[in-house]
mmCIF file of C-alpha atoms and ligand atoms in Angstrom:
data_model
loop_
_atom_site.group_PDB
_atom_site.id
_atom_site.type_symbol
_atom_site.label_atom_id
_atom_site.label_comp_id
_atom_site.label_asym_id
_atom_site.label_seq_id
_atom_site.Cartn_x
_atom_site.Cartn_y
_atom_site.Cartn_z
ATOM 1 C CA UNK O 16 105.387 56.245 182.966
ATOM 2 C CA UNK O 17 106.763 54.256 180.038
ATOM 3 C CA UNK O 18 110.435 53.227 180.023
ATOM 4 C CA UNK O 19 111.100 55.799 177.307
ATOM 5 C CA UNK O 20 109.739 58.724 179.305
ATOM 6 C CA UNK O 21 111.762 57.490 182.372
ATOM 7 C CA UNK O 22 114.977 57.514 180.386
ATOM 8 C CA UNK O 23 114.131 61.041 179.002
ATOM 9 C CA UNK O 24 113.664 62.243 182.554
ATOM 10 C CA UNK O 25 117.085 60.953 183.465
ATOM 11 C CA UNK O 26 118.812 62.802 180.610
ATOM 12 C CA UNK O 27 120.790 65.731 181.987
ATOM 13 C CA UNK O 28 124.037 67.440 181.244
ATOM 14 C CA UNK O 29 126.366 69.637 183.199
ATOM 15 C CA UNK O 30 127.249 72.903 181.450
ATOM 16 C CA UNK O 31 130.874 73.753 181.984
ATOM 17 C CA UNK O 32 132.291 75.254 178.822
ATOM 18 C CA UNK O 33 132.393 78.974 179.537
ATOM 19 C CA UNK O 34 131.122 81.850 181.665
ATOM 20 C CA UNK O 35 129.500 85.173 181.055
ATOM 21 C CA UNK O 36 130.330 87.993 183.438
ATOM 22 C CA UNK O 37 129.326 91.592 183.689
ATOM 23 C CA UNK O 38 132.925 92.715 183.239
ATOM 24 C CA UNK O 39 133.652 90.491 180.242
ATOM 25 C CA UNK O 40 130.381 91.149 178.416
ATOM 26 C CA UNK O 41 129.888 94.110 176.064
ATOM 27 C CA UNK O 42 127.859 97.045 177.293
ATOM 28 C CA UNK O 43 126.188 97.060 173.853
ATOM 29 C CA UNK O 44 123.921 93.953 173.404
ATOM 30 C CA UNK O 45 124.274 94.151 169.631
ATOM 31 C CA UNK O 46 128.066 93.807 169.947
ATOM 32 C CA UNK O 47 127.652 91.027 172.448
ATOM 33 C CA UNK O 48 125.280 89.214 169.995
ATOM 34 C CA UNK O 49 127.656 89.806 167.114
ATOM 35 C CA UNK O 50 130.502 88.194 169.109
ATOM 36 C CA UNK O 51 128.476 85.207 170.146
ATOM 37 C CA UNK O 52 127.103 84.629 166.636
ATOM 38 C CA UNK O 53 130.631 84.809 165.222
ATOM 39 C CA UNK O 54 131.788 82.316 167.820
ATOM 40 C CA UNK O 55 128.907 79.993 166.939
ATOM 41 C CA UNK O 56 129.891 80.188 163.257
ATOM 42 C CA UNK O 57 133.625 79.669 164.045
ATOM 43 C CA UNK O 58 132.775 76.667 166.261
ATOM 44 C CA UNK O 59 130.915 75.113 163.319
ATOM 45 C CA UNK O 60 127.751 74.546 165.300
ATOM 46 C CA UNK O 61 124.931 73.225 163.082
ATOM 47 C CA UNK O 62 122.824 75.993 161.615
ATOM 48 C CA UNK O 63 124.138 78.792 163.783
ATOM 49 C CA UNK O 64 121.890 81.216 161.913
ATOM 50 C CA UNK O 65 118.643 79.345 162.817
ATOM 51 C CA UNK O 66 116.384 81.093 165.317
ATOM 52 C CA UNK O 67 112.974 80.466 166.727
ATOM 53 C CA UNK O 68 110.372 83.247 166.178
ATOM 54 C CA UNK O 69 107.437 83.460 168.509
ATOM 55 C CA UNK O 70 104.347 85.446 167.553
ATOM 56 C CA UNK O 71 100.932 85.817 169.147
ATOM 57 C CA UNK O 72 97.577 85.532 167.351
ATOM 58 C CA UNK O 73 94.578 87.792 167.626
ATOM 59 C CA UNK O 74 93.108 85.465 170.263
ATOM 60 C CA UNK O 75 96.336 85.729 172.282
ATOM 61 C CA UNK O 76 97.657 82.226 171.416
ATOM 62 C CA UNK O 77 101.437 82.045 170.989
ATOM 63 C CA UNK O 78 103.053 80.021 168.221
ATOM 64 C CA UNK O 79 106.675 79.436 167.163
ATOM 65 C CA UNK O 80 108.650 78.368 164.139
ATOM 66 C CA UNK O 81 112.292 78.430 163.010
ATOM 67 C CA UNK O 82 113.640 80.902 160.432
ATOM 68 C CA UNK O 83 117.145 81.960 159.353
ATOM 69 C CA UNK O 84 118.548 85.350 160.374
ATOM 70 C CA UNK O 85 119.599 87.240 157.278
ATOM 71 C CA UNK O 86 120.909 90.462 158.688
ATOM 72 C CA UNK O 87 121.457 92.391 161.878
ATOM 73 C CA UNK O 88 122.642 95.880 162.737
ATOM 74 C CA UNK O 89 121.632 98.762 165.027
ATOM 75 C CA UNK O 90 118.172 98.807 163.354
ATOM 76 C CA UNK O 91 117.367 95.211 164.370
ATOM 77 C CA UNK O 92 117.298 91.582 163.326
ATOM 78 C CA UNK O 93 116.042 90.627 159.868
ATOM 79 C CA UNK O 94 114.531 87.432 158.389
ATOM 80 C CA UNK O 95 112.558 86.748 155.272
ATOM 81 C CA UNK O 96 109.264 84.960 154.784
ATOM 82 C CA UNK O 97 105.836 85.035 153.234
ATOM 83 C CA UNK O 98 103.781 87.928 154.544
ATOM 84 C CA UNK O 99 100.616 85.887 154.094
ATOM 85 C CA UNK O 100 101.918 82.985 156.162
ATOM 86 C CA UNK O 101 100.576 82.216 159.653
ATOM 87 C CA UNK O 102 103.411 84.205 161.242
ATOM 88 C CA UNK O 103 102.912 87.015 158.717
ATOM 89 C CA UNK O 104 99.269 87.293 159.563
ATOM 90 C CA UNK O 105 99.945 87.201 163.294
ATOM 91 C CA UNK O 106 102.551 89.929 162.960
ATOM 92 C CA UNK O 107 100.113 92.060 160.979
ATOM 93 C CA UNK O 108 97.634 91.813 163.850
ATOM 94 C CA UNK O 109 100.182 92.045 166.702
ATOM 95 C CA UNK O 110 103.651 93.352 165.813
ATOM 96 C CA UNK O 111 105.408 92.119 168.969
ATOM 97 C CA UNK O 112 107.595 89.063 168.675
ATOM 98 C CA UNK O 113 110.365 87.130 170.402
ATOM 99 C CA UNK O 114 113.425 85.424 168.906
ATOM 100 C CA UNK O 115 115.604 82.723 170.347
ATOM 101 C CA UNK O 116 118.908 81.234 169.294
ATOM 102 C CA UNK O 117 120.105 77.987 170.958
ATOM 103 C CA UNK O 118 123.706 77.193 170.240
ATOM 104 C CA UNK O 119 123.722 73.767 171.878
ATOM 105 C CA UNK O 120 127.373 73.005 171.450
ATOM 106 C CA UNK O 121 128.351 76.311 173.109
ATOM 107 C CA UNK O 122 125.785 75.924 175.857
ATOM 108 C CA UNK O 123 124.456 79.370 174.957
ATOM 109 C CA UNK O 124 121.032 80.934 174.306
ATOM 110 C CA UNK O 125 120.154 84.417 173.118
ATOM 111 C CA UNK O 126 116.616 85.717 173.518
ATOM 112 C CA UNK O 127 115.527 88.983 171.840
ATOM 113 C CA UNK O 128 112.149 90.659 172.197
ATOM 114 C CA UNK O 129 110.668 93.689 170.521
ATOM 115 C CA UNK O 130 108.494 95.177 167.883
ATOM 116 C CA UNK O 131 108.486 93.982 164.288
ATOM 117 C CA UNK O 132 108.282 95.976 161.130
ATOM 118 C CA UNK O 133 108.554 95.158 157.442
ATOM 119 C CA UNK O 134 111.944 95.964 155.816
ATOM 120 C CA UNK O 135 111.800 98.288 152.848
ATOM 121 C CA UNK O 136 110.779 96.996 149.482
ATOM 122 C CA UNK O 137 114.239 97.856 148.136
ATOM 123 C CA UNK O 138 115.870 95.792 150.890
ATOM 124 C CA UNK O 139 113.586 92.806 150.179
ATOM 125 C CA UNK O 140 114.211 93.139 146.424
ATOM 126 C CA UNK O 141 117.987 93.108 146.986
ATOM 127 C CA UNK O 142 117.903 90.049 149.202
ATOM 128 C CA UNK O 143 115.445 88.180 146.930
ATOM 129 C CA UNK O 144 117.706 88.793 143.925
ATOM 130 C CA UNK O 145 120.584 87.201 145.811
ATOM 131 C CA UNK O 146 118.775 83.929 146.391
ATOM 132 C CA UNK O 147 119.256 80.781 144.217
ATOM 133 C CA UNK O 148 116.786 80.449 141.344
ATOM 134 C CA UNK O 149 114.938 77.499 142.863
ATOM 135 C CA UNK O 150 114.349 79.451 146.060
ATOM 136 C CA UNK O 151 113.024 82.404 144.122
ATOM 137 C CA UNK O 152 110.619 80.135 142.248
ATOM 138 C CA UNK O 153 109.766 78.434 145.520
ATOM 139 C CA UNK O 154 108.611 81.774 146.950
ATOM 140 C CA UNK O 155 106.043 81.909 144.173
ATOM 141 C CA UNK O 156 105.179 78.199 144.228
ATOM 142 C CA UNK O 157 104.378 77.890 147.953
ATOM 143 C CA UNK O 158 101.236 79.523 149.468
ATOM 144 C CA UNK O 159 102.984 79.193 152.760
ATOM 145 C CA UNK O 160 100.852 77.965 155.707
ATOM 146 C CA UNK O 161 97.831 77.267 153.554
ATOM 147 C CA UNK O 162 96.304 73.830 153.226
ATOM 148 C CA UNK O 163 97.053 72.238 149.888
ATOM 149 C CA UNK O 164 95.611 69.035 148.449
ATOM 150 C CA UNK O 165 98.987 67.405 147.981
ATOM 151 C CA UNK O 166 102.657 67.833 147.124
ATOM 152 C CA UNK O 167 101.718 67.823 143.430
ATOM 153 C CA UNK O 168 100.378 71.356 143.931
ATOM 154 C CA UNK O 169 103.830 72.620 144.726
ATOM 155 C CA UNK O 170 105.452 70.701 141.843
ATOM 156 C CA UNK O 171 102.876 72.040 139.416
ATOM 157 C CA UNK O 172 103.183 75.602 140.714
ATOM 158 C CA UNK O 173 106.968 75.438 140.479
ATOM 159 C CA UNK O 174 106.744 74.298 136.853
ATOM 160 C CA UNK O 175 104.185 77.013 136.042
ATOM 161 C CA UNK O 176 106.247 79.854 137.546
ATOM 162 C CA UNK O 177 109.472 78.519 136.027
ATOM 163 C CA UNK O 178 107.867 78.637 132.586
ATOM 164 C CA UNK O 179 106.395 82.056 133.267
ATOM 165 C CA UNK O 180 109.493 83.832 134.704
ATOM 166 C CA UNK O 181 112.358 81.734 133.152
ATOM 167 C CA UNK O 182 115.552 82.880 134.854
ATOM 168 C CA UNK O 183 114.290 86.150 136.280
ATOM 169 C CA UNK O 184 111.390 85.747 138.722
ATOM 170 C CA UNK O 185 110.586 89.092 140.380
ATOM 171 C CA UNK O 186 110.011 89.167 144.111
ATOM 172 C CA UNK O 187 106.456 88.156 144.912
ATOM 173 C CA UNK O 188 104.488 91.053 146.457
ATOM 174 C CA UNK O 189 103.554 88.749 149.373
ATOM 175 C CA UNK O 190 107.232 87.846 150.209
ATOM 176 C CA UNK O 191 109.797 89.990 152.022
ATOM 177 C CA UNK O 192 111.633 90.750 155.155
ATOM 178 C CA UNK O 193 110.688 91.451 158.776
ATOM 179 C CA UNK O 194 112.862 93.385 161.144
ATOM 180 C CA UNK O 195 112.570 92.966 164.963
ATOM 181 C CA UNK O 196 113.668 96.099 166.764
ATOM 182 C CA UNK O 197 115.052 94.831 170.094
ATOM 183 C CA UNK O 198 113.733 96.223 173.364
ATOM 184 C CA UNK O 199 115.083 93.378 175.519
ATOM 185 C CA UNK O 200 118.043 91.042 175.002
ATOM 186 C CA UNK O 201 119.072 88.121 177.189
ATOM 187 C CA UNK O 202 122.314 86.154 177.002
ATOM 188 C CA UNK O 203 122.364 82.772 178.781
ATOM 189 C CA UNK O 204 125.471 80.766 179.399
ATOM 190 C CA UNK O 205 125.140 77.323 180.915
ATOM 191 C CA UNK O 206 127.148 76.801 184.113
ATOM 192 C CA UNK O 207 127.785 74.031 186.588
ATOM 193 C CA UNK O 208 125.170 72.857 189.118
ATOM 194 C CA UNK O 209 122.408 74.775 187.291
ATOM 195 C CA UNK O 210 123.921 78.130 188.455
ATOM 196 C CA UNK O 211 123.844 79.530 184.964
ATOM 197 C CA UNK O 212 124.824 83.028 183.913
ATOM 198 C CA UNK O 213 122.046 85.245 182.624
ATOM 199 C CA UNK O 214 122.544 88.840 181.560
ATOM 200 C CA UNK O 215 119.566 90.894 180.494
ATOM 201 C CA UNK O 216 119.786 94.198 178.648
ATOM 202 C CA UNK O 217 116.755 96.528 178.748
ATOM 203 C CA UNK O 218 116.502 99.807 176.950
ATOM 204 C CA UNK O 219 116.617 102.975 179.044
ATOM 205 C CA UNK O 220 116.365 105.984 176.843
ATOM 206 C CA UNK O 221 119.230 105.650 174.379
ATOM 207 C CA UNK O 222 121.232 103.378 176.709
ATOM 208 C CA UNK O 223 120.996 99.755 177.708
ATOM 209 C CA UNK O 224 120.748 98.752 181.318
ATOM 210 C CA UNK O 225 122.528 95.483 181.948
ATOM 211 C CA UNK O 226 121.541 93.280 184.889
ATOM 212 C CA UNK O 227 122.047 89.706 186.084
ATOM 213 C CA UNK O 228 119.075 87.387 186.440
ATOM 214 C CA UNK O 229 118.887 84.359 188.652
ATOM 215 C CA UNK O 230 118.971 81.174 186.654
HETATM 216 C C1 FMN X 1 116.396 75.533 159.853
HETATM 217 C C2 FMN X 1 115.144 76.117 159.279
HETATM 218 C C3 FMN X 1 115.186 77.351 158.692
HETATM 219 C C4 FMN X 1 113.990 77.896 158.181
HETATM 220 N N1 FMN X 1 114.036 79.158 157.647
HETATM 221 C C5 FMN X 1 112.901 79.741 157.246
HETATM 222 C C6 FMN X 1 112.934 81.114 156.789
HETATM 223 O O1 FMN X 1 113.949 81.767 156.789
HETATM 224 N N2 FMN X 1 111.767 81.694 156.422
HETATM 225 C C7 FMN X 1 110.574 81.009 156.447
HETATM 226 O O2 FMN X 1 109.524 81.579 156.098
HETATM 227 N N3 FMN X 1 110.494 79.719 156.869
HETATM 228 C C8 FMN X 1 111.635 79.102 157.296
HETATM 229 N N4 FMN X 1 111.587 77.806 157.783
HETATM 230 C C9 FMN X 1 110.287 77.150 157.807
HETATM 231 C C10 FMN X 1 109.520 77.609 159.042
HETATM 232 O O3 FMN X 1 110.041 76.939 160.214
HETATM 233 C C11 FMN X 1 108.001 77.393 158.992
HETATM 234 O O4 FMN X 1 107.712 76.055 158.685
HETATM 235 C C12 FMN X 1 107.346 78.278 157.969
HETATM 236 O O5 FMN X 1 107.883 79.591 157.961
HETATM 237 C C13 FMN X 1 105.833 78.403 158.180
HETATM 238 O O6 FMN X 1 105.580 78.901 159.505
HETATM 239 P P1 FMN X 1 104.161 79.613 159.804
HETATM 240 O O7 FMN X 1 103.099 78.728 159.244
HETATM 241 O O8 FMN X 1 104.138 79.663 161.341
HETATM 242 O O9 FMN X 1 104.129 81.001 159.188
HETATM 243 C C14 FMN X 1 112.787 77.199 158.277
HETATM 244 C C15 FMN X 1 112.712 75.949 158.925
HETATM 245 C C16 FMN X 1 113.910 75.428 159.399
HETATM 246 C C17 FMN X 1 113.882 74.100 160.098
#
């Protein structure tokens, strides 16, 4: 092993900031998530709205990437992307996905699993219209996940679509929102001596069954 990998192996941290108990957690995982996300925002953690999205390809290979959560309510968790991207194509073939938030400073992780659907065209239109102009042009300019010959392709595309649409680019038909409808939630709070708290919520009819998992 090189000296670098030895020092990496020696990196470890004790988690002692907080605890997560059955009695103090919310019986509704959405409310628990809302509370933790608000706490992450209030604690000024970096990019509290960034989450990893895992999808699975047609040949059963998983892949992950980071996106920004743009909405959440009893219907599910929403993010926006290019429907023709790698993740978009994987979700078209297999609509099951997993999300993960890691709020490092709070020693907290949330994992959410479920089935993914597209949000309505009206919802995507409304969110698209709220984005800054350069992001709206960017949605046209970037054939996300495709091989391009160089950065100049993006610059040329951006110039072309800026000239075409001026200040009012419409939402590209290949761009919009996905909503993951949760079937399983897990809340992880780091604790001392690797005896972390893990609460899992699984759907049982209309209710959520909350149980503790060993860390
Ligand atoms: C903090 C952060 C936020 C991101 N947010 C988004 C997003 O909301 N939507 C998106 O399509 N890509 C977002 N990306 C880029 C993705 O991580 C990824 O590169 C892109 O979606 C292509 O992934 P794919 O080829 O697996 O489809 C973000 C990247 C980072 C680091």
